[in-house]
Coordinates of C-alpha atoms in Angstrom, one line a residue:
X1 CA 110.6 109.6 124.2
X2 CA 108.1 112.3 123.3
X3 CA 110.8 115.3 124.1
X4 CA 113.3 113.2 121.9
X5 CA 110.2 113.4 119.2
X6 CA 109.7 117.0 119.4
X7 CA 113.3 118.0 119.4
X8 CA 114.1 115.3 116.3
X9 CA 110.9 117.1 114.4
X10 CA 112.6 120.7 115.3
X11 CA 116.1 119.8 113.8
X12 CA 114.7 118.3 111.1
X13 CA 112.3 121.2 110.0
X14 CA 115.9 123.2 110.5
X15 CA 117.9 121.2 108.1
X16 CA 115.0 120.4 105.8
X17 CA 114.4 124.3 105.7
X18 CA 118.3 125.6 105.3
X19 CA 119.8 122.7 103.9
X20 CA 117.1 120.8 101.6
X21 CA 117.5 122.6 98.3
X22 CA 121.4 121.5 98.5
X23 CA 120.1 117.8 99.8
X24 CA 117.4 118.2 96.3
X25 CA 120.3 119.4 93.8
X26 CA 122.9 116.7 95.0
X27 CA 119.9 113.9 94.5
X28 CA 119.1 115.5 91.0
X29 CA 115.9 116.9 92.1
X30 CA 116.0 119.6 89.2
X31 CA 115.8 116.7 86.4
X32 CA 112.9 115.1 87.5
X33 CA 111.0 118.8 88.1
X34 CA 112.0 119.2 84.3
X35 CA 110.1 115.8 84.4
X36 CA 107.2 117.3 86.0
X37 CA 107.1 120.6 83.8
X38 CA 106.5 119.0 80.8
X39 CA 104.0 117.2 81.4
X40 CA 102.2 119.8 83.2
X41 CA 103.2 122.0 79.9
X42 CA 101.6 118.9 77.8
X43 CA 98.7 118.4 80.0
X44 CA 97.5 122.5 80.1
X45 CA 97.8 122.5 75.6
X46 CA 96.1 119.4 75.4
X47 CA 93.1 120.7 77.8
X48 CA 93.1 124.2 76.0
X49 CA 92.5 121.9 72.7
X50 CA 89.8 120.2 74.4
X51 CA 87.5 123.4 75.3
X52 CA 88.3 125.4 72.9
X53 CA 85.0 125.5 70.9
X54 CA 83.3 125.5 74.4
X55 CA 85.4 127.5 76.7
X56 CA 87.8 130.0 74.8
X57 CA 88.9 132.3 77.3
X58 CA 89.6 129.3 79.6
X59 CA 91.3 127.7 77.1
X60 CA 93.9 131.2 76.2
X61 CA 94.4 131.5 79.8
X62 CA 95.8 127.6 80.1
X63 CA 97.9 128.7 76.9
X64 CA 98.9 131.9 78.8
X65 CA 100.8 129.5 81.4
X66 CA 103.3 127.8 78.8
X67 CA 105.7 130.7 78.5
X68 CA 105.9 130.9 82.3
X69 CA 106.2 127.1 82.5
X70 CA 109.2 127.4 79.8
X71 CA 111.3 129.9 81.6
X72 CA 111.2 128.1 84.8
X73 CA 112.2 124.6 83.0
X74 CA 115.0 127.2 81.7
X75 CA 115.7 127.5 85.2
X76 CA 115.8 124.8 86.1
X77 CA 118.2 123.4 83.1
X78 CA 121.1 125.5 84.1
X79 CA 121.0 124.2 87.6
X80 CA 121.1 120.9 86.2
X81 CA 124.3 122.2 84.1
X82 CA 125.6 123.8 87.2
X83 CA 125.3 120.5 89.3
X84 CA 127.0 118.1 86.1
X85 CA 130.0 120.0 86.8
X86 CA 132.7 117.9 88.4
X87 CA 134.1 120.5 90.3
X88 CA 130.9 120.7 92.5
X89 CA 130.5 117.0 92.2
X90 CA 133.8 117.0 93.9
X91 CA 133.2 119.5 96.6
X92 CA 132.6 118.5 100.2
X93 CA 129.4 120.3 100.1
X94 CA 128.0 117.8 97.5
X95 CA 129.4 114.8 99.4
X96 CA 128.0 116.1 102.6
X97 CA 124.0 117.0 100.8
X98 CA 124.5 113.6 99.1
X99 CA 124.9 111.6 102.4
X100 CA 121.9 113.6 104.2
X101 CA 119.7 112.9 101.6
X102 CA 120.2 109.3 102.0
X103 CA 120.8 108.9 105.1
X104 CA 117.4 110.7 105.8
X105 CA 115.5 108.8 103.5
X106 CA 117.2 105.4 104.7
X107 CA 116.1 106.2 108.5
X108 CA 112.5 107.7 107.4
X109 CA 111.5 106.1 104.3
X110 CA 113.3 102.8 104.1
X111 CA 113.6 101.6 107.5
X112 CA 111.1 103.4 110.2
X113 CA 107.8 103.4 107.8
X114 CA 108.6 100.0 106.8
X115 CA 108.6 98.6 110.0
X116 CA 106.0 100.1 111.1
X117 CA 103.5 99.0 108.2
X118 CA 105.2 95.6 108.8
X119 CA 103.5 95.6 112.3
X120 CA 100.2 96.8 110.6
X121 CA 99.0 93.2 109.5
X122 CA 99.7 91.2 112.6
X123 CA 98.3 94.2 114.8
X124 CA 95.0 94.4 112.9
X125 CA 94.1 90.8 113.6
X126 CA 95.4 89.9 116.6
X127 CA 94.0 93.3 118.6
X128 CA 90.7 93.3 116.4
X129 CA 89.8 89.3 117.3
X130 CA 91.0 89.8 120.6
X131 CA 88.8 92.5 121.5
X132 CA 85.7 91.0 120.1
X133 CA 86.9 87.6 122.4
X134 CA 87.1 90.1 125.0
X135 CA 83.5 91.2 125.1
X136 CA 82.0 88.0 126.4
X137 CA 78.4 87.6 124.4
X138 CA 78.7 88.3 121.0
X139 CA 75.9 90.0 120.4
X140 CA 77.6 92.7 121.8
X141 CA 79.5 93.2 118.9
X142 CA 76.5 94.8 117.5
X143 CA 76.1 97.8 120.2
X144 CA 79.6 98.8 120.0
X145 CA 79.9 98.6 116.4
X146 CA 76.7 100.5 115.9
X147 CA 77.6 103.4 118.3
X148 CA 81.1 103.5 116.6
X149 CA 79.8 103.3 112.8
X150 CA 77.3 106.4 114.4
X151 CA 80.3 108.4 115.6
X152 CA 82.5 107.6 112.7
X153 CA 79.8 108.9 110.4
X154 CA 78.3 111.9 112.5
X155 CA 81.8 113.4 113.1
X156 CA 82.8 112.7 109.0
X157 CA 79.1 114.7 108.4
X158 CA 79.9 117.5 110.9
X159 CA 83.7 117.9 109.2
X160 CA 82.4 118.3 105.4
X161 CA 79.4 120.8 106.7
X162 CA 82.3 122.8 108.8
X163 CA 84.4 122.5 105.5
X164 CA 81.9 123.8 103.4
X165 CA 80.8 126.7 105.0
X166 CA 84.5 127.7 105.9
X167 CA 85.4 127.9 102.0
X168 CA 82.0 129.3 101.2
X169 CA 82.7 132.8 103.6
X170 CA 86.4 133.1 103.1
X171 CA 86.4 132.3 99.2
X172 CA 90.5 131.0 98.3
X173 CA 89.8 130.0 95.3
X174 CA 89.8 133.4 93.7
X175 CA 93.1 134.9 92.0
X176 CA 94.7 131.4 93.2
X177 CA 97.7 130.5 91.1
X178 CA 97.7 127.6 89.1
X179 CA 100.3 128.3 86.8
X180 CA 102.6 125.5 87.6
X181 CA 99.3 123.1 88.0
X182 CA 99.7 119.0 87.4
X183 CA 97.6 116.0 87.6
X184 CA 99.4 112.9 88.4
X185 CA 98.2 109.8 86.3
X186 CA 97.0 107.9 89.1
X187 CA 94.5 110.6 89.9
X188 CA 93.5 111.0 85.9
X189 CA 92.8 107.1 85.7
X190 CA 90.3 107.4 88.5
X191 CA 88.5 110.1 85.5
X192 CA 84.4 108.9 85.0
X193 CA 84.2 107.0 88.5
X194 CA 80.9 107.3 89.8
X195 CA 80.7 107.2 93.5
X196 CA 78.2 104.3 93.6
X197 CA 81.1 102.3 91.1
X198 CA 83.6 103.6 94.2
X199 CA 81.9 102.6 97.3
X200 CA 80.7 99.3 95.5
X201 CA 85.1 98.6 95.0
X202 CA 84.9 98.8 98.5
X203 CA 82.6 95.7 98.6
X204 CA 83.7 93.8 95.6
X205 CA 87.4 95.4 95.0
X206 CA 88.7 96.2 91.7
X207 CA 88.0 94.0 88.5
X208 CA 91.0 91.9 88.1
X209 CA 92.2 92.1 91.5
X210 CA 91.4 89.2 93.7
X211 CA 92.9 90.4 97.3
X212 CA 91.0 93.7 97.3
X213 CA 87.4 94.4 98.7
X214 CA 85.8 93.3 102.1
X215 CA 85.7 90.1 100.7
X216 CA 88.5 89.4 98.3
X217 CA 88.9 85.6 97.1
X218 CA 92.1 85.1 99.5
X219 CA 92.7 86.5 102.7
X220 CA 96.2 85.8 102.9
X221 CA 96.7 87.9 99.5
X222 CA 94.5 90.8 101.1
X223 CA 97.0 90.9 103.6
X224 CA 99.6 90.9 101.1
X225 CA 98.0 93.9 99.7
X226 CA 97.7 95.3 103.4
X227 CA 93.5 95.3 102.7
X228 CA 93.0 96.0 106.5
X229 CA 89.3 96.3 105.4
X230 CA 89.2 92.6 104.8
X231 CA 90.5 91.8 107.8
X232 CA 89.1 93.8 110.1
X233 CA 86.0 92.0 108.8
X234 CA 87.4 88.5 108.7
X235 CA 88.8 88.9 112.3
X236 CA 85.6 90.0 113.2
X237 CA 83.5 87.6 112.3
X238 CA 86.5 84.8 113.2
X239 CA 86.3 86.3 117.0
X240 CA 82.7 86.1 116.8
X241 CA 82.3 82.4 116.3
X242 CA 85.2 81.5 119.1
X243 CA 82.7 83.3 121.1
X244 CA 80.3 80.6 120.5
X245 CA 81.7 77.3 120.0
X246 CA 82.5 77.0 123.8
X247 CA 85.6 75.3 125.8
X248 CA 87.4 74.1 122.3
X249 CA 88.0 78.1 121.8
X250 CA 90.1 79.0 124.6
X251 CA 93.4 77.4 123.4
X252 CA 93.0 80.0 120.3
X253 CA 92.3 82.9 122.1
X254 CA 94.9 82.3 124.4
X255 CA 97.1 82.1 121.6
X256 CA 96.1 85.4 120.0
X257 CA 96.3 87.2 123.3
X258 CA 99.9 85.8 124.0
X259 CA 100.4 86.9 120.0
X260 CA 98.8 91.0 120.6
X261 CA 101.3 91.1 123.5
X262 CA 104.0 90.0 121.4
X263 CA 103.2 92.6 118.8
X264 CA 103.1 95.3 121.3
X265 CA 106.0 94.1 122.3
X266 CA 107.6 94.8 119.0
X267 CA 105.8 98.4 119.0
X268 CA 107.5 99.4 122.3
X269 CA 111.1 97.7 120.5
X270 CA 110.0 100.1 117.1
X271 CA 110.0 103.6 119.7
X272 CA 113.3 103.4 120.9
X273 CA 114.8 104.5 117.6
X274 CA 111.3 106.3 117.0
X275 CA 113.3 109.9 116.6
X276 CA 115.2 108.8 114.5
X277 CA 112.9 107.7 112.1
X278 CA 110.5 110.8 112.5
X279 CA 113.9 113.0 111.9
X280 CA 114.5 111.0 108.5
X281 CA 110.9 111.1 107.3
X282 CA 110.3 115.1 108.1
X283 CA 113.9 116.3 106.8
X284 CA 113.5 114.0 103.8
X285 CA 110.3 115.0 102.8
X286 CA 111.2 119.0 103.0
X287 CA 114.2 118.6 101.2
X288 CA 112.4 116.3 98.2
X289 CA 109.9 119.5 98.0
X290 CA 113.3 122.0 97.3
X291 CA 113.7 122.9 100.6
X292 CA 112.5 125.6 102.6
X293 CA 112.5 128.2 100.0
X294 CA 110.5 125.9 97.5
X295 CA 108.1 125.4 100.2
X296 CA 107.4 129.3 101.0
X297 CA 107.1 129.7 97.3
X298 CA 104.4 127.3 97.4
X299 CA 102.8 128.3 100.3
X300 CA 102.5 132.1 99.3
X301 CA 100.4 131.2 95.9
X302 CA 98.3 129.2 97.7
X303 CA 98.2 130.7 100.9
X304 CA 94.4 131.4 101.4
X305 CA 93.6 127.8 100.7
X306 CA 96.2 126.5 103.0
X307 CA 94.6 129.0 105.5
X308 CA 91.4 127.3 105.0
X309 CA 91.7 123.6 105.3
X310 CA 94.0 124.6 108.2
X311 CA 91.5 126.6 110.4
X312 CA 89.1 123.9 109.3
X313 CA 91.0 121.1 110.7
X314 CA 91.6 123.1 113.9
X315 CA 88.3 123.2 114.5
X316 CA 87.0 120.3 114.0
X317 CA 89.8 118.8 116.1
X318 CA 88.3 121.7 118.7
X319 CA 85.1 120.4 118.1
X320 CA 86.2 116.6 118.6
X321 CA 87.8 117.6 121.6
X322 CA 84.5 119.2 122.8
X323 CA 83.3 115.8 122.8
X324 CA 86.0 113.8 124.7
X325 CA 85.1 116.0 127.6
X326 CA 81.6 116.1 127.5
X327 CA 80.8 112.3 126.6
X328 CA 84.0 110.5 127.3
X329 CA 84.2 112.4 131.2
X330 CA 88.1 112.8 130.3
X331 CA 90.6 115.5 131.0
X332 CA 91.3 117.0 127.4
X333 CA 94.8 118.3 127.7
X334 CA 95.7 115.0 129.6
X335 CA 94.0 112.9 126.8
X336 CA 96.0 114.6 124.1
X337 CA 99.5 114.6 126.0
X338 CA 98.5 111.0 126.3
X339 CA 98.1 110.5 122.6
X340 CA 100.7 112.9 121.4
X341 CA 103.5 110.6 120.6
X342 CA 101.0 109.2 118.0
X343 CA 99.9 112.4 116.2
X344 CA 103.2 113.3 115.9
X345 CA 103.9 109.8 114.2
X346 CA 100.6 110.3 112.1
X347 CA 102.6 114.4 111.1
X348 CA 105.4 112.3 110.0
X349 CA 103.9 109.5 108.0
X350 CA 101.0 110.7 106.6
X351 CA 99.2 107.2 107.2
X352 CA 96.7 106.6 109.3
X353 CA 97.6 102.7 108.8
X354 CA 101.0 103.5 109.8
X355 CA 100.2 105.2 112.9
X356 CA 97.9 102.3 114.3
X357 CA 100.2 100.9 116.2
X358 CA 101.5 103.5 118.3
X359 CA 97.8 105.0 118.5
X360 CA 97.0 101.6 120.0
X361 CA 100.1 101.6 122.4
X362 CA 99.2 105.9 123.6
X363 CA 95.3 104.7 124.0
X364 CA 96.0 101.7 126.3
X365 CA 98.6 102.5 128.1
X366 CA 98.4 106.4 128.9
X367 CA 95.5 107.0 128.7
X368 CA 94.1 104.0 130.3
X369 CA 91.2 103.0 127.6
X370 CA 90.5 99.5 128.1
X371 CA 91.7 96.9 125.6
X372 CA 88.1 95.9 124.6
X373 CA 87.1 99.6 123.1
X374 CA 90.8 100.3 122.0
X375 CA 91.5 96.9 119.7
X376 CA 87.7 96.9 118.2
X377 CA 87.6 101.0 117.6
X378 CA 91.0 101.9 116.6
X379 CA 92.1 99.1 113.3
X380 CA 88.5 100.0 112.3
X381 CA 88.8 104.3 112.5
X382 CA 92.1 103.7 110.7
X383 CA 90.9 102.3 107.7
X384 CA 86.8 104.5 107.7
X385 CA 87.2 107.0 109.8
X386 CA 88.6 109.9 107.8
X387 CA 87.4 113.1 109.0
X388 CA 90.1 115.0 108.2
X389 CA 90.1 113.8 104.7
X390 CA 86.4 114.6 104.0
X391 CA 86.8 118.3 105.2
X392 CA 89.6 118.6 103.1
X393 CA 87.7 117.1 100.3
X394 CA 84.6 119.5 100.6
X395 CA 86.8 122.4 101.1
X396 CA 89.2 121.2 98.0
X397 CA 86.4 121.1 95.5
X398 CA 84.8 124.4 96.3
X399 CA 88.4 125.8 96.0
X400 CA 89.1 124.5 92.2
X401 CA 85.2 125.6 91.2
X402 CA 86.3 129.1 92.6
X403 CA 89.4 128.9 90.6
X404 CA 87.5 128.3 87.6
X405 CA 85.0 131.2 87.7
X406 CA 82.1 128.1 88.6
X407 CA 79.4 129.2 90.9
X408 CA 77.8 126.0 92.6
X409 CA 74.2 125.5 93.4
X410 CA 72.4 124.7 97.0
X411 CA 72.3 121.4 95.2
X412 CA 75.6 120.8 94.1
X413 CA 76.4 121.7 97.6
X414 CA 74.7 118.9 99.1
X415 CA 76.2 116.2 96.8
X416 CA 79.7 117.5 97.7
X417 CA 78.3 117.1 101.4
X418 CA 76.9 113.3 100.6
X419 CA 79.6 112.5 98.0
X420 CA 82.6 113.9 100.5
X421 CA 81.0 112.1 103.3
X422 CA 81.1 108.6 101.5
X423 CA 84.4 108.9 100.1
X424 CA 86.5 109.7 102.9
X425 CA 84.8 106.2 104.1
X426 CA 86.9 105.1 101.0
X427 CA 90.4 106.1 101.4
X428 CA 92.7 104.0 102.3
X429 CA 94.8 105.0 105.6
X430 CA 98.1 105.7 103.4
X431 CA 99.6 108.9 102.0
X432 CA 97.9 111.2 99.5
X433 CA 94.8 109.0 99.4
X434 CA 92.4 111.6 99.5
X435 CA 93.4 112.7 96.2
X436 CA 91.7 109.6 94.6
X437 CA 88.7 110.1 96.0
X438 CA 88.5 113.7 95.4
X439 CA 87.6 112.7 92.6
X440 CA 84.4 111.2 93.1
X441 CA 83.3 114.5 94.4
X442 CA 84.3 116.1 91.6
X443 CA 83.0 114.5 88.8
X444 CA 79.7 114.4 90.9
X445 CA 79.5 118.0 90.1
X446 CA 80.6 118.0 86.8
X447 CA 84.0 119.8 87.7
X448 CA 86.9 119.0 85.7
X449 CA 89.6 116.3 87.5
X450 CA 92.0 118.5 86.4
X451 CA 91.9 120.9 88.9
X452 CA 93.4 118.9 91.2
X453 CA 96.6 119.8 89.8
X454 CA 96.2 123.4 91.3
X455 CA 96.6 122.4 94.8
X456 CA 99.0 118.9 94.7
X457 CA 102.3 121.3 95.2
X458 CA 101.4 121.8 98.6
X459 CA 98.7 118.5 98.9
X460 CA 102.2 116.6 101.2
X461 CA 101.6 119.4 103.6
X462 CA 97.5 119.4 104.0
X463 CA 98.1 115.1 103.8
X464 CA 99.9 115.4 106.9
X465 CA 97.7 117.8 109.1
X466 CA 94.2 116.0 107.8
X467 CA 96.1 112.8 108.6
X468 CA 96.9 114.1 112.0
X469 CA 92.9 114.8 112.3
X470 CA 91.9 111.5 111.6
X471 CA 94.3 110.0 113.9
X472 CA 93.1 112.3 116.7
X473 CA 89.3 111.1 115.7
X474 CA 89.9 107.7 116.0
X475 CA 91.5 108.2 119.5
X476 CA 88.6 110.4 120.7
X477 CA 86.5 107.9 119.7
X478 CA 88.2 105.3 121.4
X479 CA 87.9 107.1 124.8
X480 CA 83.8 107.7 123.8
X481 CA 82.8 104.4 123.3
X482 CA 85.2 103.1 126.0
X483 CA 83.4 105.3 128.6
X484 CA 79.7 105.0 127.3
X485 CA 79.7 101.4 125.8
X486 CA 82.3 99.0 126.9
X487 CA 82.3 100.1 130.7

């Protein structure tokens, strides 16, 4: 299954690269860019209006953009003229791109990723009460919740320090290209958070919206709203009471052990057509980008940054792996061929939600991590452990005061440290969710939310390697604890 995997990502990197642009222009890709153009056109006058008393040369150098921004809309018009035509509506080669792109979408999108957040809920709460029923004495919930909340939160503290001092010496932000710069709604709405307002929606959830929070008025709609905060904590305080209410217990656990078999049951059912899916999601996403030639486009203006929050991630995954061997007493290259089939699910998806369930399945059963560490660490490093996410963070802010000519402080520095450290905790385990938080760090140091736009052209890519870091965390850590704490 895991050669199947690699060879599905391969062809699908091949036709996303060579074939997506044709897959993008059959779907009408070029319309919505137009979409996208405009309103980054919109968004860079209004922003020059805003500073212009304050910051003039700022504000000619967003108006500078526009006529760069216009001739690529003008681009982009004729190829929507070109692809209207009905003689290339009628071509097999439009037929054929048209076809791929759904089909690749249907497999990826529509089917695999669904099913696999459909095994999310019942996973959480079956694996998370039965491994605090496993443990015996409740009061041993505490130690192995205390060591992982430590190990969670040192490795998060380590990534943003590595992250910072990374961007610091190699400096991307200057002469980076933000010509083509946008800053999706959902990001601008998140404009005056504070980051104690943030981490207190954690808590509370948002005003107006009873099934988010750790304790949202109705469980069954926090589940609705796949909250695996809430019940992570429900379960765990619902195992720890069967722990303690004797014989009249046992009929429940045995229940939600035969019900986490049956789920895992359905996890091995969902790898059979595993390639498949992976295939759809990686050609799919490539060829919604443009294709290959978009992508390089992309990459070259912002290739020092990409450099950055890459070598970052390597090392912090080097770093993590460091302390699987030294702590854990494990074979690294053994642990990760163990656990590949799940980073290369958590590539694909970009979720660390979505991922759990293979994650759980790689843990358990190659890697021979007991059930007890793997149910209690794993739900819970999927929805706080993000220390991918935080470096990416620390390293992402840095990068847009750079591009604006900002010099930050040794004390601006530390709140990114603090604020980037406390976010990732945050962000929920689905794509681009970092982005949101990002922007608690950023209005901690006064920097303008806007910047974002500058690197969310190539923020899919980063998603899915900081992603692929977190996953790899919360496995380490489920191999630490199992080896230190449970045994």
């Amino acid at each position: 299954g895991l050669h199947a995997a690699f060879l599905t990502v391969l062809l699908a990197v091949l036709l996303g690269t060579f074939y997506g642009e044709q897959m993008w222009l059959a779907a009408g890709g070029p319309s919505e860019r137009i979409e996208e153009l405009e309103q980054a056109q919109q968004q860079k006058l209004d922003r020059a209006a805003q500073i212009e008393q304050a910051e003039p040369a700022e504000a000619d150098r967003l108006r500078a953009h526009v006529p760069q921004i216009e001739e690529r809309i003008g681009q982009l018009e004729r190829l929507v003229e070109e692809t209207d035509d009905e003689q290339y509506r009628a071509s097999f080669n439009y037929h054929l791109a048209n076809f791929l792109w759904t089909f690749t979408k249907f497999v990826g999108e529509d089917f695999f990723l669904r099913v696999l957040k459909l095994l999310v809920i019942p996973l959480v709460i079956t694996s998370m009460i039965v491994g605090i029923t496993s443990l015996g004495d409740v009061r041993k919930i505490g130690r192995i919740g205390f060591w992982t909340l430590f190990y969670y939160f040192t490795t998060a503290a380590v990534a943003v320090f590595m992250g910072i001092v990374l961007v610091q010496i190699i400096e991307p932000g200057k002469g980076a290209d933000d010509t083509f710069a946008y800053t999706k709604e959902n990001v601008m709405a998140k404009e005056g958070a504070s980051a104690v307002d943030t981490l207190l929606d954690v808590f509370r959830g948002q005003p107006g919206e009873p099934g988010t929070g750790m304790f949202p008025d109705n469980i069954f709609l926090a589940a609705s709203t796949t909250n695996v905060l809430a019940l992570i904590v429900f379960a765990i305080i619902f195992g720890g009471v069967l722990t303690t209410i004797g014989d009249e217990a046992d009929v429940v656990i045995r229940f939600f052990r035969g019900a986490n078999e049956a789920v895992m049951k359905m996890v091995h059912l969902v790898m059979w057509f595993a390639p498949l899916g992976i295939f759809g999601l990686v050609a799919f996403k490539i060829a919604e980008e443009g294709g290959g030639a978009a992508f390089l486009d992309v990459m070259s203006r912002l290739s020092k940054y990409v450099g950055t929050v890459t070598l970052g991630l390597g090392l912090h995954a080097a770093f993590l792996t460091v302390l699987l061997a030294v702590f854990a007493r494990r074979n690294p290259f053994q642990y990760i061929f163990g656990v590949a089939r799940a980073l290369l699910t958590a590539v694909t998806t970009a979720s660390s939600s979505a991922t759990l369930p293979i994650s759980l399945e790689c843990v358990e059963e190659n890697n021979g991590v007991s059930n007890r560490a793997a149910s209690f660490v794993l739900p819970l490093g999927a929805t706080i452990n993000m220390d991918g996410t935080a470096l990416y963070e620390a390293v992402a802010v840095i990068f847009i005061a750079q591009t604006l000519g900002i010099e930050l402080t040794l004390a601006q520095l530390v709140i990114i440290f603090i604020t980037a450290t406390l976010a990732a905790v945050g962000a929920a385990g689905i794509p681009e969710a970092g982005l949101v938080t990002m922007v608690i760090v950023l209005t901690a140091v006064g920097l303008p939310i806007t910047g974002i736009g500058t690197i969310l052209a190539i923020d899919w890519f980063l998603d899915r390697l900081r992603t692929t870091v977190n996953v790899y965390g919360d496995t380490v850590g489920a191999g630490i604890i199992d080896a230190r704490v449970v045994r």
